[in-house]
Amino acid sequence: MMADERKCLLSSAQLNKHEKHKKPNNTVTHGGIELARQKTIFVCQNCGYKAPKWLGRCPGCGVWNSFVEELTEIAHQDRGRRQHPLVRPQRIDKVAIEKEVRQKTGLSEFDRTLGGGVVPGSLVLIGGDPGIGKSTLILQVVQRLAKRGLRTLYISGEESVQQIKMRAERISADSSELYLLSGTCLEDVIDRIDEISPRIIVVDSIQTIFTDSLSSAPGSIGQVREVTNRLMNLAKVSGIAIFLIGHVTKDGAIAGPKVLEHSVDTVLYFEGDGSHMYRILRSVKNRYGPTNEIGVFEMMDNGLEEVGNPSRIFLEERSMDVSGSVVIPCMEGSRPILVEIQALVCDSSLAIPRRTTIGVDPNRVSLLAAVLAKRGGVNLSDKDIFINVAGGIKIDEPAIDLGIISTTASSFLNKPIARNTVIFGEVGLSGEVRGVSQTELRLKEAVKLGFSRSLISKKSIKILKGKIDMEVIGVSSIQELLEVVF
Ligand code: TYD
Ligand code: MG
């Protein structure tokens, strides 16, 4: 942080302290009695109707439960002036960029997901289900940053400093530059930030921190949004990188990370289900890097461990020569990952047969089943179809189309697909097979894991440049695919 900016932050904090002792200026007198001037207002999130009190149903648009507390414009003006006394417009050619601004954490799965390291002054939201390991992950990250001499403040509204220390011992985090603070009031926390001037701040979790200026409960949409906006200001003015932890909640009463996605720089989601030890960190928004990057971790007794070669673990428990199983090289951000897709086709007892999926979009499966029936002559109208991506990973790219078609046909015909084969490509409604991006990278990853045969679109073969050490077969329609595979 630049010296004059620091001074201004400090002075604004000191100003705040003085103001607490002074007669507040947001009061009006009425008949000799002081009344607080309205500083907050409730606004319908659907139509913008404003009301001085919370209302269950909006008189403007009739929507239920849409009112959120917000600061009035008067309060906003005060706050803006206090926080930005030195921020001025700068000419673009005068703006200096420091060299190598990113700070690497050394946890390469995390760095890659962030787009190459932590950007100073950025606000990063890490969302995930409760208990998935967000606190553990972020503690490991800041521990490494602190070891590199970046002073870090870990603010927890959920746990006491003793509890954080217990977790820190488990993952052997003991850097002298790592400061812990247990607190929930934003104004207090900002005073403490001024005292120790950290370079990195963690707020765990955003739903537990509240600001004095709103009367609604911590975790409500108004609070979460306001606290995030203030932290965003702090990050931008001071150059401190801030990590926010947000619990994904099913209930509407506590605001989830979704309401914050637009106001932060980077959004990472930490996913995985309880039964699998694997955790996937996925970037869904990144102002400073590519999105859809993933980092794979495994939860151990002493914290999270990086998984350097995710394809291996996703294929680890693949069973031998059974029907309804195929391996597909998928792109996750810039990295190819091999996953197994399983299908089970069986007689249905329902009038409308089931299309149940785990890890892929059920609508896509319905569509592909229809294409397979019409163009491939495989009648699935009285069959239930179940599709599962092994390993608990979710895939959302058209390259899996051909895989889904072949594994469904394999289960229907009860004929296994050769074990050494990978299949990928997009399928159109007329049954044509189209090429997908990064064909070469996908094939190379498959070669690395010992696959010796691949089925891809005919067009993709033409654009392959380098030598691929495997048999590459091109198909142009799903009829051709079925002939080659079975
Ligand atoms: P936690 O980071 O507290 O989750 P979150 O902050 O997302 O709510 O960790 C949750 C789980 O991780 C908890 O059930 C215990 C487990 N865990 C381990 O298995 N190994 C460890 O080293 C640590 C610290 C936690
Ligand atoms: Mg936690």
PDB file of N, CA and C and ligand atoms in Angstrom, residues 127-140 154 158-159 166-171 204-205 245-247 270 277 279 298-304, ligand 1:
ATOM      1  N   GLY A 127     -16.693 -20.114  -2.451  1.00  0.00           N
ATOM      2  CA  GLY A 127     -17.974 -20.632  -1.995  1.00  0.00           C
ATOM      3  C   GLY A 127     -17.920 -22.148  -1.894  1.00  0.00           C
ATOM      4  N   GLY A 128     -18.818 -22.699  -1.106  1.00  0.00           N
ATOM      5  CA  GLY A 128     -18.879 -24.157  -1.010  1.00  0.00           C
ATOM      6  C   GLY A 128     -19.816 -24.577   0.096  1.00  0.00           C
ATOM      7  N   ASP A 129     -20.197 -25.847   0.078  1.00  0.00           N
ATOM      8  CA  ASP A 129     -21.077 -26.356   1.122  1.00  0.00           C
ATOM      9  C   ASP A 129     -20.368 -26.311   2.463  1.00  0.00           C
ATOM     10  N   PRO A 130     -21.140 -26.188   3.553  1.00  0.00           N
ATOM     11  CA  PRO A 130     -20.510 -26.228   4.874  1.00  0.00           C
ATOM     12  C   PRO A 130     -19.782 -27.562   5.068  1.00  0.00           C
ATOM     13  N   GLY A 131     -18.599 -27.511   5.628  1.00  0.00           N
ATOM     14  CA  GLY A 131     -17.857 -28.732   5.941  1.00  0.00           C
ATOM     15  C   GLY A 131     -17.063 -29.310   4.798  1.00  0.00           C
ATOM     16  N   ILE A 132     -17.037 -28.654   3.664  1.00  0.00           N
ATOM     17  CA  ILE A 132     -16.338 -29.208   2.505  1.00  0.00           C
ATOM     18  C   ILE A 132     -14.822 -29.022   2.639  1.00  0.00           C
ATOM     19  N   GLY A 133     -14.408 -28.027   3.429  1.00  0.00           N
ATOM     20  CA  GLY A 133     -12.972 -27.809   3.646  1.00  0.00           C
ATOM     21  C   GLY A 133     -12.482 -26.437   3.222  1.00  0.00           C
ATOM     22  N   LYS A 134     -13.378 -25.469   3.168  1.00  0.00           N
ATOM     23  CA  LYS A 134     -12.985 -24.120   2.738  1.00  0.00           C
ATOM     24  C   LYS A 134     -12.000 -23.489   3.712  1.00  0.00           C
ATOM     25  N   SER A 135     -12.297 -23.593   5.019  1.00  0.00           N
ATOM     26  CA  SER A 135     -11.411 -22.978   6.005  1.00  0.00           C
ATOM     27  C   SER A 135     -10.040 -23.639   5.970  1.00  0.00           C
ATOM     28  N   THR A 136     -10.045 -24.945   5.795  1.00  0.00           N
ATOM     29  CA  THR A 136      -8.772 -25.670   5.735  1.00  0.00           C
ATOM     30  C   THR A 136      -7.958 -25.219   4.535  1.00  0.00           C
ATOM     31  N   LEU A 137      -8.611 -25.134   3.394  1.00  0.00           N
ATOM     32  CA  LEU A 137      -7.916 -24.730   2.170  1.00  0.00           C
ATOM     33  C   LEU A 137      -7.314 -23.341   2.324  1.00  0.00           C
ATOM     34  N   ILE A 138      -8.122 -22.402   2.791  1.00  0.00           N
ATOM     35  CA  ILE A 138      -7.656 -21.014   2.822  1.00  0.00           C
ATOM     36  C   ILE A 138      -6.560 -20.844   3.870  1.00  0.00           C
ATOM     37  N   LEU A 139      -6.657 -21.604   4.946  1.00  0.00           N
ATOM     38  CA  LEU A 139      -5.599 -21.536   5.966  1.00  0.00           C
ATOM     39  C   LEU A 139      -4.282 -22.045   5.377  1.00  0.00           C
ATOM     40  N   GLN A 140      -4.348 -23.116   4.604  1.00  0.00           N
ATOM     41  CA  GLN A 140      -3.133 -23.631   3.965  1.00  0.00           C
ATOM     42  C   GLN A 140      -2.553 -22.608   2.991  1.00  0.00           C
ATOM     43  N   TYR A 154      -6.252 -13.332   9.395  1.00  0.00           N
ATOM     44  CA  TYR A 154      -7.340 -14.295   9.219  1.00  0.00           C
ATOM     45  C   TYR A 154      -8.449 -13.910  10.187  1.00  0.00           C
ATOM     46  N   GLU A 158     -16.698 -17.304  12.848  1.00  0.00           N
ATOM     47  CA  GLU A 158     -17.307 -18.592  13.196  1.00  0.00           C
ATOM     48  C   GLU A 158     -16.573 -19.291  14.324  1.00  0.00           C
ATOM     49  N   GLU A 159     -15.248 -19.097  14.352  1.00  0.00           N
ATOM     50  CA  GLU A 159     -14.456 -19.856  15.314  1.00  0.00           C
ATOM     51  C   GLU A 159     -13.627 -18.902  16.159  1.00  0.00           C
ATOM     52  N   MET A 166      -6.029 -24.657  16.563  1.00  0.00           N
ATOM     53  CA  MET A 166      -6.065 -26.123  16.578  1.00  0.00           C
ATOM     54  C   MET A 166      -6.014 -26.673  15.155  1.00  0.00           C
ATOM     55  N   ARG A 167      -6.783 -26.052  14.274  1.00  0.00           N
ATOM     56  CA  ARG A 167      -6.748 -26.492  12.880  1.00  0.00           C
ATOM     57  C   ARG A 167      -5.373 -26.219  12.279  1.00  0.00           C
ATOM     58  N   ALA A 168      -4.827 -25.045  12.625  1.00  0.00           N
ATOM     59  CA  ALA A 168      -3.518 -24.678  12.088  1.00  0.00           C
ATOM     60  C   ALA A 168      -2.467 -25.696  12.508  1.00  0.00           C
ATOM     61  N   GLU A 169      -2.585 -26.205  13.754  1.00  0.00           N
ATOM     62  CA  GLU A 169      -1.611 -27.209  14.206  1.00  0.00           C
ATOM     63  C   GLU A 169      -1.728 -28.477  13.400  1.00  0.00           C
ATOM     64  N   ARG A 170      -2.973 -28.816  13.064  1.00  0.00           N
ATOM     65  CA  ARG A 170      -3.205 -30.027  12.281  1.00  0.00           C
ATOM     66  C   ARG A 170      -2.505 -29.957  10.930  1.00  0.00           C
ATOM     67  N   ILE A 171      -2.512 -28.756  10.349  1.00  0.00           N
ATOM     68  CA  ILE A 171      -1.877 -28.638   9.032  1.00  0.00           C
ATOM     69  C   ILE A 171      -0.512 -27.954   9.136  1.00  0.00           C
ATOM     70  N   ASP A 204     -13.778 -15.198   7.117  1.00  0.00           N
ATOM     71  CA  ASP A 204     -14.395 -16.529   7.182  1.00  0.00           C
ATOM     72  C   ASP A 204     -15.531 -16.494   8.185  1.00  0.00           C
ATOM     73  N   SER A 205     -16.768 -16.461   7.879  1.00  0.00           N
ATOM     74  CA  SER A 205     -17.300 -16.376   6.540  1.00  0.00           C
ATOM     75  C   SER A 205     -18.028 -15.040   6.380  1.00  0.00           C
ATOM     76  N   ILE A 245     -14.949 -16.104   2.384  1.00  0.00           N
ATOM     77  CA  ILE A 245     -15.512 -17.449   2.360  1.00  0.00           C
ATOM     78  C   ILE A 245     -17.023 -17.305   2.402  1.00  0.00           C
ATOM     79  N   GLY A 246     -17.736 -18.042   1.594  1.00  0.00           N
ATOM     80  CA  GLY A 246     -19.200 -17.980   1.617  1.00  0.00           C
ATOM     81  C   GLY A 246     -19.791 -19.371   1.600  1.00  0.00           C
ATOM     82  N   HIS A 247     -20.698 -19.626   2.552  1.00  0.00           N
ATOM     83  CA  HIS A 247     -21.357 -20.941   2.557  1.00  0.00           C
ATOM     84  C   HIS A 247     -22.470 -20.958   1.528  1.00  0.00           C
ATOM     85  N   PHE A 270     -15.698 -24.550  -4.204  1.00  0.00           N
ATOM     86  CA  PHE A 270     -15.021 -25.744  -3.718  1.00  0.00           C
ATOM     87  C   PHE A 270     -16.083 -26.836  -3.666  1.00  0.00           C
ATOM     88  N   MET A 277     -13.249 -38.467  -1.149  1.00  0.00           N
ATOM     89  CA  MET A 277     -12.231 -37.679  -0.475  1.00  0.00           C
ATOM     90  C   MET A 277     -11.726 -36.557  -1.373  1.00  0.00           C
ATOM     91  N   ARG A 279     -11.695 -33.233  -3.642  1.00  0.00           N
ATOM     92  CA  ARG A 279     -12.339 -31.920  -3.648  1.00  0.00           C
ATOM     93  C   ARG A 279     -11.873 -31.188  -4.894  1.00  0.00           C
ATOM     94  N   GLU A 298      -7.123 -33.633  -2.298  1.00  0.00           N
ATOM     95  CA  GLU A 298      -7.630 -34.769  -1.542  1.00  0.00           C
ATOM     96  C   GLU A 298      -7.568 -34.404  -0.065  1.00  0.00           C
ATOM     97  N   MET A 299      -8.654 -34.667   0.670  1.00  0.00           N
ATOM     98  CA  MET A 299      -8.677 -34.332   2.099  1.00  0.00           C
ATOM     99  C   MET A 299      -7.989 -35.433   2.897  1.00  0.00           C
ATOM    100  N   MET A 300      -6.922 -35.076   3.575  1.00  0.00           N
ATOM    101  CA  MET A 300      -6.175 -36.047   4.375  1.00  0.00           C
ATOM    102  C   MET A 300      -6.321 -35.684   5.852  1.00  0.00           C
ATOM    103  N   ASP A 301      -5.667 -36.470   6.717  1.00  0.00           N
ATOM    104  CA  ASP A 301      -5.718 -36.167   8.145  1.00  0.00           C
ATOM    105  C   ASP A 301      -5.029 -34.858   8.492  1.00  0.00           C
ATOM    106  N   ASN A 302      -4.014 -34.515   7.699  1.00  0.00           N
ATOM    107  CA  ASN A 302      -3.291 -33.268   7.991  1.00  0.00           C
ATOM    108  C   ASN A 302      -3.512 -32.234   6.897  1.00  0.00           C
ATOM    109  N   GLY A 303      -4.759 -32.073   6.523  1.00  0.00           N
ATOM    110  CA  GLY A 303      -5.094 -31.021   5.570  1.00  0.00           C
ATOM    111  C   GLY A 303      -5.289 -31.534   4.159  1.00  0.00           C
ATOM    112  N   LEU A 304      -5.389 -30.594   3.243  1.00  0.00           N
ATOM    113  CA  LEU A 304      -5.650 -30.948   1.842  1.00  0.00           C
ATOM    114  C   LEU A 304      -4.339 -31.191   1.113  1.00  0.00           C
TER     115      LEU A 304
HETATM  116  P1  TYD B   1     -13.485 -27.124   7.251  1.00  0.00           P
HETATM  117  O1  TYD B   1     -12.301 -26.521   6.586  1.00  0.00           O
HETATM  118  O2  TYD B   1     -13.777 -26.677   8.630  1.00  0.00           O
HETATM  119  O3  TYD B   1     -14.783 -26.919   6.327  1.00  0.00           O
HETATM  120  P2  TYD B   1     -15.600 -25.580   5.982  1.00  0.00           P
HETATM  121  O4  TYD B   1     -14.795 -24.409   6.389  1.00  0.00           O
HETATM  122  O5  TYD B   1     -15.815 -25.663   4.498  1.00  0.00           O
HETATM  123  O6  TYD B   1     -16.894 -25.650   6.686  1.00  0.00           O
HETATM  124  O7  TYD B   1     -13.215 -28.699   7.223  1.00  0.00           O
HETATM  125  C1  TYD B   1     -14.237 -29.602   7.157  1.00  0.00           C
HETATM  126  C2  TYD B   1     -13.873 -31.051   7.296  1.00  0.00           C
HETATM  127  O8  TYD B   1     -12.572 -31.384   6.954  1.00  0.00           O
HETATM  128  C3  TYD B   1     -14.097 -31.511   8.696  1.00  0.00           C
HETATM  129  O9  TYD B   1     -15.146 -32.468   8.625  1.00  0.00           O
HETATM  130  C4  TYD B   1     -12.847 -32.141   9.125  1.00  0.00           C
HETATM  131  C5  TYD B   1     -12.096 -32.363   7.868  1.00  0.00           C
HETATM  132  N1  TYD B   1     -10.650 -32.233   8.015  1.00  0.00           N
HETATM  133  C6  TYD B   1      -9.840 -33.301   7.673  1.00  0.00           C
HETATM  134  O10 TYD B   1     -10.300 -34.388   7.279  1.00  0.00           O
HETATM  135  N2  TYD B   1      -8.463 -33.155   7.779  1.00  0.00           N
HETATM  136  C7  TYD B   1      -7.892 -32.002   8.218  1.00  0.00           C
HETATM  137  O11 TYD B   1      -6.664 -31.903   8.294  1.00  0.00           O
HETATM  138  C8  TYD B   1      -8.745 -30.902   8.570  1.00  0.00           C
HETATM  139  C9  TYD B   1      -8.165 -29.622   9.056  1.00  0.00           C
HETATM  140  C10 TYD B   1     -10.123 -31.073   8.451  1.00  0.00           C
END
